[in-house]
Amino acid sequence: MIPAYLADLFKHQQYDSNNFFLIAGPCVVESEELVMEVGDTVSKICADLGIPYVFKASYRKANRTSASSFTGIGDDNGLSLIKKVGDTYKLPTTSDIHAHDEAAMAAPFIDILQIPAFLCRQTDLLLAAADTGKVVNVKKGQFLSGPSMKFAVDKIKQAGNNQVMLTERGTTFGYQDLVVDYRNIPWMQEHGCPVIMDCTHSLQQPNQTSGVTGGNPQLIGTIAKAAIATGADGLFIETHPNPAVAKSDGANMLRLDLLKPLLEQLVKLRGAVKQ
C-alpha cells in the first residue's frame, strides 16, 4: 500500500492503488526539450496503465568518473526545468542532492530529495534532507546490506521526518560490476519504508578504463520483473529517447519507446503477484 505521504504527492493522478509506483526520467537535465518530452510521454503511459508516476532528472551530476564528463546546465536552470515538468504535467518530482547545503536549495523545486548511494551514510546530508520536511529517498550504498540501511532511516526519523523511502541499486561485485541481492527488498521493507528497485543503475559497469561507466540495458526487464515478483513497492527506471547520444549514463538507460511494453508486462505481473 502506498503510504499517505506518497498518496498526497499523487493526488493529481488517477491510478490503481494496487500498482507499483514509478520513478522515471532522463539521468540528467540536458535541455528543456528533453525533459518535457520525457515527462509528457511517460505521464501519458502511466495514466493509461494506472501507475502513479514521479518524474526524475538530476539537476547536476556530481559523481562522474572523468573530470571531462557532463555535469549539467547549471543548478538554477536544471531545478527550474524539473519544476516546470512537475507543474505542467501535475507530477511529483525528484532529484539527487550531494551536500548538506543543497537540501534547502533544492527543496523548493522538488518533492522528493534523493540521497545518492555513495552518500547514504553522510549524517549531515541526511539530517539536512530531513529538515526540509520533504520525502527523502535514500539509495542503498553498493557497499551495504539491506539490514544496515536501518541506521540511515533512523537518522532521518530521529530528526523528525518519517517520510522515508529506500532504493536498492545493486552491490559491488569485484571492481567493474554489480549484482542484485533481492533479499534486500523485504529486508529493507522491515524498516517501515517503501522500497524501490533501481532497474538501471543496478546494471552499471563502473570503473571502466575509458572513464565512462558501462552497462547492460538489455537486462532492465529482467531486473524489473524480479523486483515486482519479490514485492518491490516502486521501480526506478532512467529513460531517454536516444540513450546513444545521452550526456550521462547512456550505457544503462532504457530507450523511451521500450518503456510502455515493459510497463504493460510489469502491471500484469504485479496483478498476478497480488492475487
CSV table of N, CA and C in Angstrom, one decimal, residues 43-196:
chain,number,residue,atom,x,y,z
A,43,SER,N,4.2,10.4,-18.5
A,43,SER,CA,3.0,10.6,-17.8
A,43,SER,C,1.7,10.0,-18.5
A,44,LYS,N,1.7,10.1,-19.8
A,44,LYS,CA,0.6,9.5,-20.6
A,44,LYS,C,0.6,8.0,-20.5
A,45,ILE,N,1.8,7.4,-20.6
A,45,ILE,CA,1.9,5.9,-20.4
A,45,ILE,C,1.3,5.5,-19.1
A,46,CYS,N,1.8,6.2,-18.0
A,46,CYS,CA,1.4,5.8,-16.7
A,46,CYS,C,-0.1,6.0,-16.4
A,47,ALA,N,-0.6,7.1,-17.0
A,47,ALA,CA,-2.1,7.4,-16.8
A,47,ALA,C,-2.9,6.2,-17.5
A,48,ASP,N,-2.4,5.8,-18.7
A,48,ASP,CA,-3.1,4.7,-19.3
A,48,ASP,C,-3.1,3.4,-18.6
A,49,LEU,N,-2.0,3.2,-17.9
A,49,LEU,CA,-1.7,1.9,-17.1
A,49,LEU,C,-2.1,2.0,-15.7
A,50,GLY,N,-2.5,3.1,-15.2
A,50,GLY,CA,-2.9,3.3,-13.8
A,50,GLY,C,-1.7,3.2,-12.8
A,51,ILE,N,-0.5,3.7,-13.3
A,51,ILE,CA,0.7,3.7,-12.5
A,51,ILE,C,1.0,5.1,-11.9
A,52,PRO,N,1.1,5.2,-10.6
A,52,PRO,CA,1.5,6.6,-10.1
A,52,PRO,C,2.9,6.9,-10.5
A,53,TYR,N,3.2,8.1,-10.9
A,53,TYR,CA,4.4,8.4,-11.5
A,53,TYR,C,5.1,9.6,-10.9
A,54,VAL,N,6.4,9.5,-10.6
A,54,VAL,CA,7.3,10.6,-10.2
A,54,VAL,C,8.3,10.9,-11.3
A,55,PHE,N,8.4,12.1,-11.7
A,55,PHE,CA,9.4,12.5,-12.7
A,55,PHE,C,10.7,12.7,-12.0
A,56,LYS,N,11.8,12.1,-12.7
A,56,LYS,CA,13.1,12.2,-12.1
A,56,LYS,C,14.1,12.7,-13.1
A,57,ALA,N,14.9,13.7,-12.7
A,57,ALA,CA,16.1,14.0,-13.5
A,57,ALA,C,17.1,14.7,-12.5
A,58,SER,N,18.4,14.5,-12.7
A,58,SER,CA,19.4,15.2,-11.9
A,58,SER,C,19.6,16.6,-12.4
A,59,TYR,N,19.6,17.6,-11.5
A,59,TYR,CA,19.9,18.9,-12.0
A,59,TYR,C,21.4,19.1,-12.1
A,60,ARG,N,22.1,18.2,-11.4
A,60,ARG,CA,23.6,18.3,-11.6
A,60,ARG,C,24.1,16.9,-11.3
A,61,LYS,N,25.1,16.4,-12.0
A,61,LYS,CA,25.8,15.1,-11.7
A,61,LYS,C,27.1,15.4,-11.0
A,62,ALA,N,27.2,15.1,-9.8
A,62,ALA,CA,28.4,15.4,-9.0
A,62,ALA,C,29.4,14.2,-9.0
A,63,ASN,N,28.8,13.0,-9.2
A,63,ASN,CA,29.6,11.8,-9.2
A,63,ASN,C,29.9,11.3,-10.7
A,64,ARG,N,31.0,11.8,-11.2
A,64,ARG,CA,31.4,11.5,-12.6
A,64,ARG,C,32.8,10.7,-12.5
A,65,THR,N,32.9,9.7,-13.4
A,65,THR,CA,34.2,9.0,-13.5
A,65,THR,C,35.3,9.9,-13.9
A,66,SER,N,35.0,10.7,-15.0
A,66,SER,CA,36.1,11.5,-15.6
A,66,SER,C,35.8,13.0,-15.3
A,67,ALA,N,36.8,13.8,-15.1
A,67,ALA,CA,36.6,15.3,-14.9
A,67,ALA,C,36.0,15.9,-16.2
A,68,SER,N,36.1,15.3,-17.3
A,68,SER,CA,35.6,15.9,-18.5
A,68,SER,C,34.1,15.5,-18.8
A,69,SER,N,33.5,14.7,-17.9
A,69,SER,CA,32.1,14.3,-18.2
A,69,SER,C,31.2,15.4,-17.9
A,70,PHE,N,30.0,15.4,-18.6
A,70,PHE,CA,29.0,16.4,-18.5
A,70,PHE,C,28.4,16.4,-17.1
A,71,THR,N,28.2,17.6,-16.5
A,71,THR,CA,27.7,17.6,-15.1
A,71,THR,C,26.3,18.3,-15.1
A,72,GLY,N,25.9,19.1,-16.1
A,72,GLY,CA,24.7,19.8,-16.0
A,72,GLY,C,24.7,21.1,-16.8
A,73,ILE,N,23.5,21.8,-16.8
A,73,ILE,CA,23.3,23.0,-17.4
A,73,ILE,C,23.3,24.2,-16.5
A,74,GLY,N,23.6,23.9,-15.2
A,74,GLY,CA,23.6,24.9,-14.1
A,74,GLY,C,22.5,24.6,-13.2
A,75,ASP,N,22.7,24.7,-11.9
A,75,ASP,CA,21.8,24.3,-10.9
A,75,ASP,C,20.4,25.0,-11.0
A,76,ASP,N,20.4,26.3,-11.2
A,76,ASP,CA,19.2,27.1,-11.2
A,76,ASP,C,18.4,26.6,-12.5
A,77,ASN,N,19.0,26.5,-13.6
A,77,ASN,CA,18.3,26.1,-14.8
A,77,ASN,C,17.8,24.7,-14.7
A,78,GLY,N,18.6,23.8,-14.2
A,78,GLY,CA,18.2,22.4,-14.0
A,78,GLY,C,17.0,22.2,-13.1
A,79,LEU,N,17.1,22.9,-11.9
A,79,LEU,CA,16.0,22.8,-11.0
A,79,LEU,C,14.7,23.4,-11.5
A,80,SER,N,14.8,24.5,-12.2
A,80,SER,CA,13.7,25.2,-12.7
A,80,SER,C,13.0,24.4,-13.8
A,81,LEU,N,13.7,23.7,-14.6
A,81,LEU,CA,13.1,22.8,-15.6
A,81,LEU,C,12.5,21.6,-15.0
A,82,ILE,N,13.1,21.0,-14.0
A,82,ILE,CA,12.4,19.9,-13.3
A,82,ILE,C,11.0,20.4,-12.7
A,83,LYS,N,11.0,21.5,-12.1
A,83,LYS,CA,9.8,22.1,-11.6
A,83,LYS,C,8.8,22.4,-12.7
A,84,LYS,N,9.3,22.8,-13.8
A,84,LYS,CA,8.4,23.1,-14.9
A,84,LYS,C,7.7,21.8,-15.4
A,85,VAL,N,8.4,20.7,-15.4
A,85,VAL,CA,7.8,19.4,-15.8
A,85,VAL,C,6.7,19.0,-14.8
A,86,GLY,N,7.0,19.2,-13.5
A,86,GLY,CA,6.1,18.8,-12.5
A,86,GLY,C,4.8,19.7,-12.6
A,87,ASP,N,5.0,21.0,-12.7
A,87,ASP,CA,3.9,21.9,-12.8
A,87,ASP,C,3.0,21.7,-14.1
A,88,THR,N,3.7,21.4,-15.2
A,88,THR,CA,3.0,21.2,-16.5
A,88,THR,C,2.1,20.0,-16.5
A,89,TYR,N,2.7,18.9,-16.0
A,89,TYR,CA,2.0,17.6,-16.1
A,89,TYR,C,1.4,17.1,-14.7
A,90,LYS,N,1.4,18.0,-13.7
A,90,LYS,CA,0.9,17.7,-12.4
A,90,LYS,C,1.5,16.5,-11.8
A,91,LEU,N,2.8,16.5,-11.8
A,91,LEU,CA,3.6,15.3,-11.3
A,91,LEU,C,4.5,15.7,-10.1
A,92,PRO,N,4.6,14.8,-9.1
A,92,PRO,CA,5.7,15.0,-8.2
A,92,PRO,C,7.0,14.8,-8.9
A,93,THR,N,8.1,15.4,-8.3
A,93,THR,CA,9.4,15.3,-9.0
A,93,THR,C,10.4,15.0,-7.9
A,94,THR,N,11.6,14.5,-8.4
A,94,THR,CA,12.7,14.2,-7.6
A,94,THR,C,14.0,14.4,-8.3
A,95,SER,N,15.0,14.7,-7.5
A,95,SER,CA,16.4,14.9,-8.0
A,95,SER,C,17.3,14.6,-6.8
A,96,ASP,N,18.6,14.3,-7.1
A,96,ASP,CA,19.5,13.9,-6.1
A,96,ASP,C,20.3,15.2,-5.6
A,97,ILE,N,20.6,15.2,-4.3
A,97,ILE,CA,21.4,16.2,-3.7
A,97,ILE,C,22.7,15.6,-3.2
A,98,HIS,N,23.8,16.4,-3.1
A,98,HIS,CA,25.1,15.8,-2.9
A,98,HIS,C,25.8,16.3,-1.7
A,99,ALA,N,25.3,17.5,-1.1
A,99,ALA,CA,25.9,18.1,0.0
A,99,ALA,C,24.8,18.7,0.9
A,100,HIS,N,25.1,18.9,2.2
A,100,HIS,CA,24.0,19.3,3.1
A,100,HIS,C,23.5,20.7,2.7
A,101,ASP,N,24.3,21.5,2.1
A,101,ASP,CA,23.8,22.9,1.8
A,101,ASP,C,22.9,22.9,0.5
A,102,GLU,N,22.9,21.7,-0.2
A,102,GLU,CA,22.0,21.6,-1.4
A,102,GLU,C,20.6,21.3,-1.0
A,103,ALA,N,20.3,20.8,0.2
A,103,ALA,CA,19.0,20.4,0.6
A,103,ALA,C,18.0,21.5,0.6
A,104,ALA,N,18.4,22.6,1.3
A,104,ALA,CA,17.5,23.8,1.3
A,104,ALA,C,17.4,24.4,0.0
A,105,MET,N,18.4,24.4,-0.8
A,105,MET,CA,18.4,25.0,-2.2
A,105,MET,C,17.4,24.2,-3.1
A,106,ALA,N,17.5,22.9,-3.0
A,106,ALA,CA,16.7,22.1,-4.0
A,106,ALA,C,15.2,21.9,-3.5
A,107,ALA,N,15.0,22.0,-2.2
A,107,ALA,CA,13.6,21.6,-1.7
A,107,ALA,C,12.5,22.4,-2.3
A,108,PRO,N,12.6,23.7,-2.6
A,108,PRO,CA,11.5,24.5,-3.2
A,108,PRO,C,11.1,24.0,-4.6
A,109,PHE,N,12.0,23.3,-5.2
A,109,PHE,CA,11.8,22.9,-6.6
A,109,PHE,C,11.3,21.5,-6.8
A,110,ILE,N,11.6,20.6,-5.8
A,110,ILE,CA,11.3,19.2,-6.0
A,110,ILE,C,10.5,18.7,-4.8
A,111,ASP,N,9.9,17.5,-4.9
A,111,ASP,CA,9.0,16.9,-3.9
A,111,ASP,C,9.8,15.8,-3.1
A,112,ILE,N,10.7,15.2,-3.7
A,112,ILE,CA,11.4,14.1,-3.1
A,112,ILE,C,12.9,14.3,-3.2
A,113,LEU,N,13.6,14.4,-2.1
A,113,LEU,CA,15.1,14.5,-2.2
A,113,LEU,C,15.7,13.2,-2.2
A,114,GLN,N,16.5,12.9,-3.2
A,114,GLN,CA,17.2,11.6,-3.4
A,114,GLN,C,18.6,11.7,-2.9
A,115,ILE,N,19.0,10.8,-2.0
A,115,ILE,CA,20.3,10.7,-1.5
A,115,ILE,C,21.1,9.6,-2.3
A,116,PRO,N,22.2,10.0,-3.0
A,116,PRO,CA,22.9,9.0,-3.8
A,116,PRO,C,23.5,7.9,-2.9
A,117,ALA,N,23.7,6.8,-3.6
A,117,ALA,CA,24.1,5.6,-2.9
A,117,ALA,C,25.5,5.8,-2.2
A,118,PHE,N,26.4,6.4,-2.8
A,118,PHE,CA,27.7,6.6,-2.2
A,118,PHE,C,27.7,7.5,-1.0
A,119,LEU,N,26.6,8.3,-0.8
A,119,LEU,CA,26.5,9.3,0.3
A,119,LEU,C,25.5,8.8,1.3
A,120,CYS,N,25.0,7.6,1.3
A,120,CYS,CA,23.9,7.2,2.2
A,120,CYS,C,24.3,7.2,3.6
A,121,ARG,N,25.6,7.2,4.0
A,121,ARG,CA,26.0,7.3,5.4
A,121,ARG,C,26.3,8.7,5.9
A,122,GLN,N,26.2,9.7,5.0
A,122,GLN,CA,26.6,11.0,5.4
A,122,GLN,C,25.6,11.7,6.3
A,123,THR,N,25.9,11.7,7.6
A,123,THR,CA,24.9,12.1,8.5
A,123,THR,C,24.4,13.5,8.3
A,124,ASP,N,25.3,14.5,8.0
A,124,ASP,CA,24.9,15.9,7.8
A,124,ASP,C,24.0,16.0,6.6
A,125,LEU,N,24.2,15.2,5.6
A,125,LEU,CA,23.4,15.2,4.4
A,125,LEU,C,22.0,14.7,4.7
A,126,LEU,N,21.9,13.6,5.4
A,126,LEU,CA,20.6,13.0,5.8
A,126,LEU,C,19.8,13.9,6.7
A,127,LEU,N,20.5,14.6,7.6
A,127,LEU,CA,19.8,15.5,8.5
A,127,LEU,C,19.3,16.7,7.8
A,128,ALA,N,20.1,17.2,6.9
A,128,ALA,CA,19.7,18.4,6.1
A,128,ALA,C,18.5,18.1,5.3
A,129,ALA,N,18.5,16.9,4.7
A,129,ALA,CA,17.3,16.5,3.9
A,129,ALA,C,16.1,16.3,4.7
A,130,ALA,N,16.3,15.7,5.9
A,130,ALA,CA,15.1,15.5,6.8
A,130,ALA,C,14.6,16.9,7.2
A,131,ASP,N,15.4,17.8,7.5
A,131,ASP,CA,15.0,19.2,8.0
A,131,ASP,C,14.1,19.9,7.0
A,132,THR,N,14.2,19.6,5.7
A,132,THR,CA,13.3,20.3,4.7
A,132,THR,C,11.9,19.9,4.8
A,133,GLY,N,11.6,18.8,5.5
A,133,GLY,CA,10.2,18.3,5.6
A,133,GLY,C,9.8,17.5,4.3
A,134,LYS,N,10.6,17.4,3.3
A,134,LYS,CA,10.3,16.7,2.1
A,134,LYS,C,10.5,15.2,2.3
A,135,VAL,N,9.8,14.4,1.4
A,135,VAL,CA,10.1,13.0,1.4
A,135,VAL,C,11.6,12.8,1.0
A,136,VAL,N,12.2,11.8,1.7
A,136,VAL,CA,13.6,11.5,1.4
A,136,VAL,C,13.8,10.1,0.9
A,137,ASN,N,14.4,9.9,-0.2
A,137,ASN,CA,14.6,8.6,-0.8
A,137,ASN,C,16.1,8.3,-0.7
A,138,VAL,N,16.5,7.4,0.1
A,138,VAL,CA,17.9,7.0,0.3
A,138,VAL,C,18.3,5.8,-0.6
A,139,LYS,N,19.2,5.9,-1.4
A,139,LYS,CA,19.7,4.8,-2.2
A,139,LYS,C,20.7,4.0,-1.3
A,140,LYS,N,20.5,2.7,-1.3
A,140,LYS,CA,21.4,1.8,-0.5
A,140,LYS,C,22.8,1.8,-1.2
A,141,GLY,N,23.8,2.0,-0.4
A,141,GLY,CA,25.2,2.0,-0.8
A,141,GLY,C,25.5,0.7,-1.4
A,142,GLN,N,26.3,0.7,-2.5
A,142,GLN,CA,26.8,-0.5,-3.1
A,142,GLN,C,27.6,-1.4,-2.2
A,143,PHE,N,28.0,-0.8,-1.1
A,143,PHE,CA,28.9,-1.5,-0.1
A,143,PHE,C,28.1,-1.9,1.2
A,144,LEU,N,26.8,-1.7,1.2
A,144,LEU,CA,26.0,-2.0,2.4
A,144,LEU,C,25.0,-3.1,2.1
A,145,SER,N,24.5,-3.7,3.2
A,145,SER,CA,23.4,-4.7,3.1
A,145,SER,C,22.1,-4.0,3.4
A,146,GLY,N,21.0,-4.6,3.0
A,146,GLY,CA,19.7,-4.0,3.3
A,146,GLY,C,19.5,-3.8,4.8
A,147,PRO,N,19.8,-4.8,5.7
A,147,PRO,CA,19.5,-4.5,7.1
A,147,PRO,C,20.3,-3.4,7.6
A,148,SER,N,21.5,-3.1,7.1
A,148,SER,CA,22.3,-2.0,7.6
A,148,SER,C,21.8,-0.6,7.3
A,149,MET,N,20.8,-0.6,6.3
A,149,MET,CA,20.2,0.7,6.0
A,149,MET,C,19.3,1.2,7.1
A,150,LYS,N,19.0,0.4,8.1
A,150,LYS,CA,18.3,0.8,9.3
A,150,LYS,C,18.8,2.1,9.8
A,151,PHE,N,20.1,2.3,9.8
A,151,PHE,CA,20.7,3.4,10.5
A,151,PHE,C,20.5,4.7,9.7
A,152,ALA,N,20.4,4.6,8.4
A,152,ALA,CA,20.1,5.8,7.6
A,152,ALA,C,18.7,6.2,7.9
A,153,VAL,N,17.8,5.2,7.9
A,153,VAL,CA,16.4,5.5,8.2
A,153,VAL,C,16.2,6.2,9.6
A,154,ASP,N,16.9,5.6,10.6
A,154,ASP,CA,16.9,6.1,12.0
A,154,ASP,C,17.3,7.6,12.0
A,155,LYS,N,18.4,7.9,11.3
A,155,LYS,CA,18.9,9.3,11.3
A,155,LYS,C,17.8,10.3,10.9
A,156,ILE,N,17.1,9.9,9.8
A,156,ILE,CA,16.1,10.8,9.2
A,156,ILE,C,14.9,10.9,10.2
A,157,LYS,N,14.4,9.7,10.7
A,157,LYS,CA,13.3,9.7,11.6
A,157,LYS,C,13.5,10.4,12.9
A,158,GLN,N,14.7,10.2,13.4
A,158,GLN,CA,15.1,10.9,14.7
A,158,GLN,C,15.2,12.4,14.5
A,159,ALA,N,15.3,12.9,13.3
A,159,ALA,CA,15.3,14.3,13.0
A,159,ALA,C,13.9,14.9,12.9
A,160,GLY,N,12.9,14.0,13.0
A,160,GLY,CA,11.5,14.4,13.0
A,160,GLY,C,10.8,14.2,11.7
A,161,ASN,N,11.4,13.5,10.7
A,161,ASN,CA,10.8,13.3,9.4
A,161,ASN,C,10.6,11.8,9.2
A,162,ASN,N,9.4,11.4,9.1
A,162,ASN,CA,9.0,10.0,8.9
A,162,ASN,C,8.8,9.6,7.5
A,163,GLN,N,9.0,10.6,6.6
A,163,GLN,CA,8.7,10.3,5.2
A,163,GLN,C,10.0,9.8,4.5
A,164,VAL,N,10.2,8.5,4.6
A,164,VAL,CA,11.5,7.9,4.1
A,164,VAL,C,11.2,6.8,3.1
A,165,MET,N,12.0,6.7,2.1
A,165,MET,CA,11.9,5.6,1.1
A,165,MET,C,13.4,5.1,1.0
A,166,LEU,N,13.5,3.8,0.6
A,166,LEU,CA,14.8,3.2,0.4
A,166,LEU,C,14.8,2.6,-1.0
A,167,THR,N,16.0,2.7,-1.7
A,167,THR,CA,16.2,2.2,-3.0
A,167,THR,C,17.3,1.2,-3.1
A,168,GLU,N,17.0,0.0,-3.6
A,168,GLU,CA,18.0,-1.0,-3.9
A,168,GLU,C,18.6,-0.7,-5.3
A,169,ARG,N,20.0,-0.7,-5.4
A,169,ARG,CA,20.6,-0.4,-6.7
A,169,ARG,C,21.8,-1.3,-6.9
A,170,GLY,N,21.8,-2.5,-6.3
A,170,GLY,CA,22.9,-3.4,-6.5
A,170,GLY,C,24.1,-3.3,-5.5
A,171,THR,N,24.9,-4.3,-5.5
A,171,THR,CA,26.0,-4.4,-4.6
A,171,THR,C,27.3,-4.6,-5.4
A,172,THR,N,28.4,-4.0,-5.0
A,172,THR,CA,29.6,-4.1,-5.7
A,172,THR,C,30.1,-5.5,-5.8
A,173,PHE,N,30.4,-5.9,-7.0
A,173,PHE,CA,30.9,-7.3,-7.3
A,173,PHE,C,32.2,-7.2,-8.1
A,174,GLY,N,33.3,-7.4,-7.4
A,174,GLY,CA,34.6,-7.1,-8.0
A,174,GLY,C,34.8,-5.6,-8.2
A,175,TYR,N,35.6,-5.3,-9.2
A,175,TYR,CA,35.9,-3.9,-9.5
A,175,TYR,C,34.9,-3.2,-10.5
A,176,GLN,N,34.3,-4.0,-11.4
A,176,GLN,CA,33.6,-3.4,-12.5
A,176,GLN,C,32.3,-4.0,-12.8
A,177,ASP,N,31.6,-4.4,-11.7
A,177,ASP,CA,30.3,-5.0,-11.9
A,177,ASP,C,29.5,-4.8,-10.6
A,178,LEU,N,28.2,-5.0,-10.7
A,178,LEU,CA,27.2,-5.0,-9.6
A,178,LEU,C,26.3,-6.2,-9.7
A,179,VAL,N,25.9,-6.7,-8.6
A,179,VAL,CA,24.8,-7.8,-8.6
A,179,VAL,C,23.7,-7.3,-7.7
A,180,VAL,N,22.5,-7.9,-7.9
A,180,VAL,CA,21.4,-7.5,-7.1
A,180,VAL,C,21.0,-8.7,-6.2
A,181,ASP,N,20.9,-8.4,-4.9
A,181,ASP,CA,20.5,-9.4,-3.9
A,181,ASP,C,19.1,-9.1,-3.6
A,182,TYR,N,18.1,-9.8,-4.1
A,182,TYR,CA,16.7,-9.5,-3.9
A,182,TYR,C,16.2,-9.7,-2.5
A,183,ARG,N,17.0,-10.3,-1.6
A,183,ARG,CA,16.7,-10.4,-0.2
A,183,ARG,C,16.6,-9.0,0.4
A,184,ASN,N,17.3,-8.0,-0.2
A,184,ASN,CA,17.3,-6.7,0.3
A,184,ASN,C,16.0,-6.0,0.3
A,185,ILE,N,15.1,-6.4,-0.7
A,185,ILE,CA,13.8,-5.8,-0.8
A,185,ILE,C,12.9,-6.0,0.5
A,186,PRO,N,12.7,-7.3,0.8
A,186,PRO,CA,11.9,-7.5,2.1
A,186,PRO,C,12.7,-7.1,3.3
A,187,TRP,N,14.0,-7.2,3.3
A,187,TRP,CA,14.8,-6.8,4.5
A,187,TRP,C,14.6,-5.3,4.7
A,188,MET,N,14.7,-4.5,3.6
A,188,MET,CA,14.6,-3.0,3.8
A,188,MET,C,13.1,-2.6,4.1
A,189,GLN,N,12.1,-3.4,3.6
A,189,GLN,CA,10.8,-3.1,4.0
A,189,GLN,C,10.5,-3.3,5.5
A,190,GLU,N,11.3,-4.1,6.1
A,190,GLU,CA,11.2,-4.3,7.6
A,190,GLU,C,11.5,-3.0,8.4
A,191,HIS,N,12.2,-2.0,7.7
A,191,HIS,CA,12.5,-0.7,8.3
A,191,HIS,C,11.3,0.2,8.3
A,192,GLY,N,10.1,-0.3,7.8
A,192,GLY,CA,8.9,0.5,7.7
A,192,GLY,C,8.9,1.5,6.6
A,193,CYS,N,9.6,1.2,5.5
A,193,CYS,CA,9.7,2.2,4.4
A,193,CYS,C,9.3,1.5,3.1
A,194,PRO,N,8.7,2.2,2.1
A,194,PRO,CA,8.5,1.7,0.8
A,194,PRO,C,9.9,1.4,0.2
A,195,VAL,N,10.0,0.4,-0.6
A,195,VAL,CA,11.3,0.0,-1.2
A,195,VAL,C,11.2,0.0,-2.7
A,196,ILE,N,12.1,0.7,-3.3
A,196,ILE,CA,12.2,0.9,-4.8
A,196,ILE,C,13.3,0.1,-5.4
